[in-house]
């Protein structure tokens, strides 16, 4: 592509409304442009990157025996009502009515529609297994879109769905997709970890996530210093290494703790270590108030708590509810005498003579013991934290931030049962189909790579997905020899089908070099003063390494770049 | 692809809710599946066709110097309010609110957003021209979706937009797209005509349409027996060949015509030829009542009428309005004494002593002449019809039905002025950019080809866009020799990168042949009993021509099929 007769721009300044280094670089490189909150235009230079990502994804899906189709985004609301997900998606789903007042939603993910697509009368077990996928635009009305393409409201997803007659078949299909995803993310050049995760909104038996490691990652990826353990923070088990406390159980006392409603305030007031406190947290689980009792120096893990209660919605109770339930101001909740179910973290069982709120404003109980209250159920309810040990090998855990670029779900028969997707087994009996679902966010991959590959001068795309692998830069458009040498190489590249970028603009060389660095072209060949001595300059974006190359060697240099 | 381990189905019965031969064939061939009213799933076999159409479109756009980008479908409503098109699209646009009650629409076409994308501070005339396009999903809330993929509510469009500094530049850009479109539709194998058309909702200076000729076409394409004239019915001029009537102007008379409210009834009642009548049609033009006066044996052309009045909305007045305006029941409107503006077709000027409604229930005027009423404006207002002559050469016009598969618009400066898209000219003065817009409906192309290429056995895809060029059919899966011969050829094809379909299902041969015919594979190689004698059967779908081919010649046959 010749820049002189193309639509091309870069920006010198960061955007006012971008909140990360990589999103600013993508905007400044003319790759993306914000259209509205969480909605972007992918500009021509960015489309080249996205198309290469799409090609890699499609190649790997096809070579892993997945068949491509294309679903609509406009879906009757009924479809999600039938599966029970209309409610669980709630406001995250865009909804609308057509001219006849029929209700539709914009699909956030397509389990239901793929189940409908696969539905055929009298489909026999012999017709299985199969794997269907699409590369299609999804819509989610995110509360707080951010980080450029990382959290957006309209985005392209590769979503695949597998259909098997039993769990063993699903396992094979799942492993096949696991392998495809590793190949995809390897080819994209991403530094990623695969972690066990919560099945969440999807439901099902198992979920794993591909997390691109990044400082702006919104997920916490837990790993291990000693082994290959890895897991999303949400579901990582806290290994309970605490010892049962020694000593006598003392008698419960109620003491005045005026205006001390937080652990910090009470521990200062009583001059006690926070670990002697238990926190009592009041939550609403699907509109029912419940209490969680955990060590004072720990955080509740809401995913674990939701799972324990099988709750669709779990959120902290409002001050009103807390006051109603505890008969006290917020800050003084405790398990003793509480009339709602109390769920306790398992570390609680080893505690003695602890301090809790007294369910009375400005009062706490001290010397509380397990005999003083009822526990509905005990479970692992806390978030892991630095210092905790690996559930697999006992070495210290590590913590990274990750961007979820892909996920795998063993759905089991949840959707096939909801939608009535069955097959006839060898005995002519109807059986539910076993499904898996597998997603990759394409723009998010682009953003994650941009986030991992950049420096103070701009983007540094890996060769596989760079908008162009090589740029030819003419230093002075007034110098016929420079132009001639560059154009000769450009024509050679065109002939060979190498997609090179020719910077033949009448701009200062500094501007051209800066632009090529900003948009992150891996290889730059510069035609400057050296041309009169038969030489060009070759610069590698990744290392800034420079090299003089004889003009007659440039063709074989290009061959090397484009065919390796 | 091996059918035995793929998702594949065909249907023996037509769908209950499909209203055309081609949409039924596409459904039965497992290429499309209705998701909701006017919204389809493109199933794997159909996706292969659609992908090939997309590739052809992309190749031609790229080789005609257009640059691809990608716009969102979710667009703030403001954007269309700014251009004045929110109102003109009306209910045809899907609209919705996000979780914060901000109004959005689903883009029906992207002139506004491309103008926004192209907007840069201080863009110089030196940065022009350029051509940007996308292949992206559009939404239109059609009143009555029909004919399978022909008129749908969600569809993929290739839309391109050109940006130039003056009209001469726009002309060049337009001609370039004209050429690209001819190449695209030629490669798709479509039988099409290029016709002048109304600029309609887009506005602008010129529009041409690519109309695929088809009996289910909703447009009427007017051509000429004698020359290359072609035009959409909507804008074709009626050449007025009528002679001024001879004779005296008689005195107006009012006569009783009980219950005779239609031309047919009155002409029977009065025993007069319909050509002696003038029809007075009451319309609402943007909420203002107007009358059109045309010959009794002609139809009003609403496009011409809208244009004359520069009306955004023109529709027949309701019975209430007609009665209020004419003080009579519907069927008795006439120009004499009418208090709303009367627009007359130019043929009216040659009439004498004609019959019209009397604006009085059950009464008509006869012997009416031009002196008896006022005319606001005279224009060509009628629809052309068989028997009319070519405006260019005078030979008889021809009439075909057409499916609009593509269109070209010279927009001029309409959108750039509305959106403030300017450039700095050589004198550093701001000037509006000249835009063009160019669309192709991808699914509609697929449907139009299906409509032109089929027979009683199914689809007959042209080679360029067939899901597979060739199918290898094994007659008996129990015959090891047949299997071996077919698999050897299949492996050869895979090696060469030829995408062939291997029908290795354990089905009766009749089922396999019928399926291959239904899905329209151009070349079929059958491995049957002849294999034991070293022969296979080769059948051409287009002509049903059969031929015996020696097994050793099959590889070169495939080479011919795939490389020609």
Coordinates of C-alpha atoms in Angstrom, one line a residue, chain A residues 268-459:
Chain A
X268 CA -7.8 0.1 67.9
X269 CA -10.5 0.8 70.5
X270 CA -10.0 -2.6 72.2
X271 CA -6.3 -2.8 71.4
X272 CA -6.7 -6.2 69.8
X273 CA -5.2 -7.7 66.7
X274 CA -7.8 -7.8 63.8
X275 CA -7.3 -11.6 63.6
X276 CA -9.2 -12.0 66.9
X277 CA -12.3 -10.5 65.2
X278 CA -14.8 -12.3 63.0
X279 CA -16.6 -10.2 60.3
X280 CA -20.3 -10.7 59.9
X281 CA -21.4 -9.6 56.4
X282 CA -25.1 -9.3 55.6
X283 CA -25.9 -10.1 51.9
X284 CA -29.0 -10.5 49.9
X285 CA -29.1 -13.8 48.1
X286 CA -31.9 -13.7 45.5
X287 CA -33.8 -11.3 47.7
X288 CA -33.3 -13.3 50.9
X289 CA -31.0 -11.9 53.6
X290 CA -28.1 -14.1 54.8
X291 CA -25.0 -13.6 56.9
X292 CA -21.4 -14.7 56.2
X293 CA -19.0 -15.1 59.1
X294 CA -15.3 -14.9 58.2
X295 CA -12.0 -14.0 59.8
X296 CA -11.6 -10.3 60.4
X297 CA -8.5 -10.0 58.3
X298 CA -9.9 -11.8 55.3
X299 CA -12.2 -10.9 52.4
X300 CA -15.3 -12.8 51.4
X301 CA -15.2 -14.5 48.0
X302 CA -18.6 -13.7 46.5
X303 CA -18.3 -16.4 43.8
X304 CA -17.8 -19.1 46.4
X305 CA -20.6 -17.6 48.5
X306 CA -23.0 -17.6 45.5
X307 CA -22.1 -21.1 44.7
X308 CA -22.7 -22.3 48.2
X309 CA -26.2 -20.8 48.2
X310 CA -26.9 -21.6 44.5
X311 CA -27.8 -17.9 44.2
X312 CA -28.3 -16.2 40.9
X313 CA -27.9 -12.8 42.4
X314 CA -25.8 -12.1 45.5
X315 CA -25.1 -8.6 46.6
X316 CA -24.3 -6.7 49.8
X317 CA -27.4 -5.8 51.7
X318 CA -28.4 -2.2 51.8
X319 CA -28.1 -0.2 55.1
X320 CA -31.9 -0.5 55.6
X321 CA -31.8 -4.2 55.4
X322 CA -28.8 -4.5 57.7
X323 CA -30.5 -2.3 60.3
X324 CA -33.7 -4.3 60.0
X325 CA -32.0 -7.6 60.3
X326 CA -29.5 -6.7 63.1
X327 CA -31.7 -4.2 64.9
X328 CA -28.5 -2.0 65.0
X329 CA -26.7 0.5 62.8
X330 CA -24.4 -0.8 60.1
X331 CA -21.1 -2.0 61.7
X332 CA -22.4 -3.9 64.6
X333 CA -23.6 -7.2 63.0
X334 CA -22.7 -10.4 64.7
X335 CA -23.8 -14.0 64.6
X336 CA -25.1 -14.3 68.2
X337 CA -28.9 -14.2 68.2
X338 CA -29.1 -13.3 64.5
X339 CA -32.4 -14.6 63.0
X340 CA -31.1 -15.1 59.4
X341 CA -28.9 -18.1 58.4
X342 CA -25.2 -17.7 59.2
X343 CA -22.7 -19.3 56.8
X344 CA -19.3 -19.6 58.3
X345 CA -15.9 -19.9 56.6
X346 CA -14.1 -23.1 57.7
X347 CA -11.3 -21.2 59.5
X348 CA -13.9 -20.0 61.9
X349 CA -14.2 -23.5 63.4
X350 CA -10.6 -23.2 64.8
X351 CA -11.3 -19.9 66.6
X352 CA -11.9 -19.3 70.2
X353 CA -12.8 -16.3 72.3
X354 CA -13.3 -14.0 69.3
X355 CA -14.9 -10.6 69.0
X356 CA -18.0 -9.9 66.9
X357 CA -20.7 -7.2 66.6
X358 CA -23.4 -7.4 69.2
X359 CA -26.4 -6.6 66.9
X360 CA -26.8 -3.5 69.0
X361 CA -25.6 -0.1 68.0
X362 CA -22.2 0.8 69.5
X363 CA -21.7 -2.6 71.1
X364 CA -19.6 -5.7 70.5
X365 CA -19.4 -9.1 72.1
X366 CA -16.0 -10.3 73.2
X367 CA -15.0 -13.9 74.2
X368 CA -17.5 -15.4 71.8
X369 CA -17.3 -19.1 71.0
X370 CA -19.0 -21.5 68.6
X371 CA -21.4 -22.7 71.3
X372 CA -22.9 -19.1 71.4
X373 CA -24.6 -19.2 68.0
X374 CA -25.9 -21.4 65.2
X375 CA -24.2 -22.0 61.9
X376 CA -26.3 -23.0 58.9
X377 CA -23.3 -24.3 56.9
X378 CA -19.5 -24.2 56.9
X379 CA -17.5 -23.8 53.7
X380 CA -14.4 -22.3 52.2
X381 CA -15.7 -18.7 51.7
X382 CA -12.6 -16.5 51.7
X383 CA -10.6 -14.9 48.9
X384 CA -7.0 -16.2 48.6
X385 CA -4.3 -13.6 49.3
X386 CA -0.5 -13.3 49.1
X387 CA 1.0 -15.6 51.7
X388 CA -1.6 -18.3 51.1
X389 CA -0.2 -21.6 49.8
X390 CA -0.9 -23.7 46.7
X391 CA -3.7 -26.3 47.1
X392 CA -1.7 -28.7 44.9
X393 CA 1.9 -28.5 46.3
X394 CA 1.9 -26.2 49.3
X395 CA 4.3 -23.7 47.9
X396 CA 3.4 -20.0 48.0
X397 CA 0.8 -18.7 45.6
X398 CA 1.6 -16.0 43.0
X399 CA -0.8 -13.3 41.8
X400 CA -1.0 -11.8 38.3
X401 CA -3.5 -9.6 36.5
X402 CA -5.1 -11.1 33.5
X403 CA -7.3 -10.1 30.5
X404 CA -9.7 -13.0 29.7
X405 CA -9.2 -13.5 26.0
X406 CA -10.8 -16.9 25.7
X407 CA -12.8 -19.4 27.6
X408 CA -14.0 -23.0 27.5
X409 CA -17.2 -24.4 29.1
X410 CA -18.3 -27.9 29.5
X411 CA -22.0 -27.1 29.5
X412 CA -23.3 -30.6 29.9
X413 CA -27.0 -30.9 29.2
X414 CA -28.2 -27.6 30.6
X415 CA -29.2 -25.9 27.3
X416 CA -30.2 -29.0 25.5
X417 CA -32.7 -29.9 28.3
X418 CA -34.0 -26.3 28.4
X419 CA -34.4 -26.1 24.6
X420 CA -35.4 -29.7 24.0
X421 CA -32.3 -30.7 21.9
X422 CA -32.4 -34.4 21.9
X423 CA -31.1 -37.4 19.8
X424 CA -32.3 -40.9 19.4
X425 CA -29.9 -43.4 20.9
X426 CA -29.3 -47.0 19.7
X427 CA -32.4 -48.2 21.5
X428 CA -34.5 -45.4 19.8
X429 CA -34.8 -43.5 23.1
X430 CA -34.6 -39.7 23.2
X431 CA -31.6 -38.5 25.1
X432 CA -30.4 -34.9 25.7
X433 CA -27.3 -33.7 23.7
X434 CA -24.1 -32.9 25.6
X435 CA -22.9 -29.4 24.8
X436 CA -19.7 -27.4 25.2
X437 CA -19.2 -23.7 24.4
X438 CA -16.0 -21.9 23.6
X439 CA -15.4 -18.2 23.1
X440 CA -12.6 -15.8 22.0
X441 CA -13.0 -12.1 21.9
X442 CA -11.3 -10.8 18.8
X443 CA -10.9 -7.1 19.6
X444 CA -9.9 -8.1 23.1
X445 CA -7.1 -10.2 21.7
X446 CA -6.0 -7.3 19.6
X447 CA -6.0 -5.0 22.7
X448 CA -4.2 -7.7 24.8
X449 CA -1.4 -8.0 22.2
X450 CA -1.1 -4.2 22.0
X451 CA -0.9 -4.2 25.8
X452 CA 1.9 -6.8 25.9
X453 CA 3.8 -5.4 22.9
X454 CA 4.6 -1.7 23.1
X455 CA 7.2 0.8 24.3
X456 CA 7.5 4.5 24.6
X457 CA 7.6 5.0 20.9
X458 CA 4.4 3.0 20.1
X459 CA 3.2 -0.4 19.3

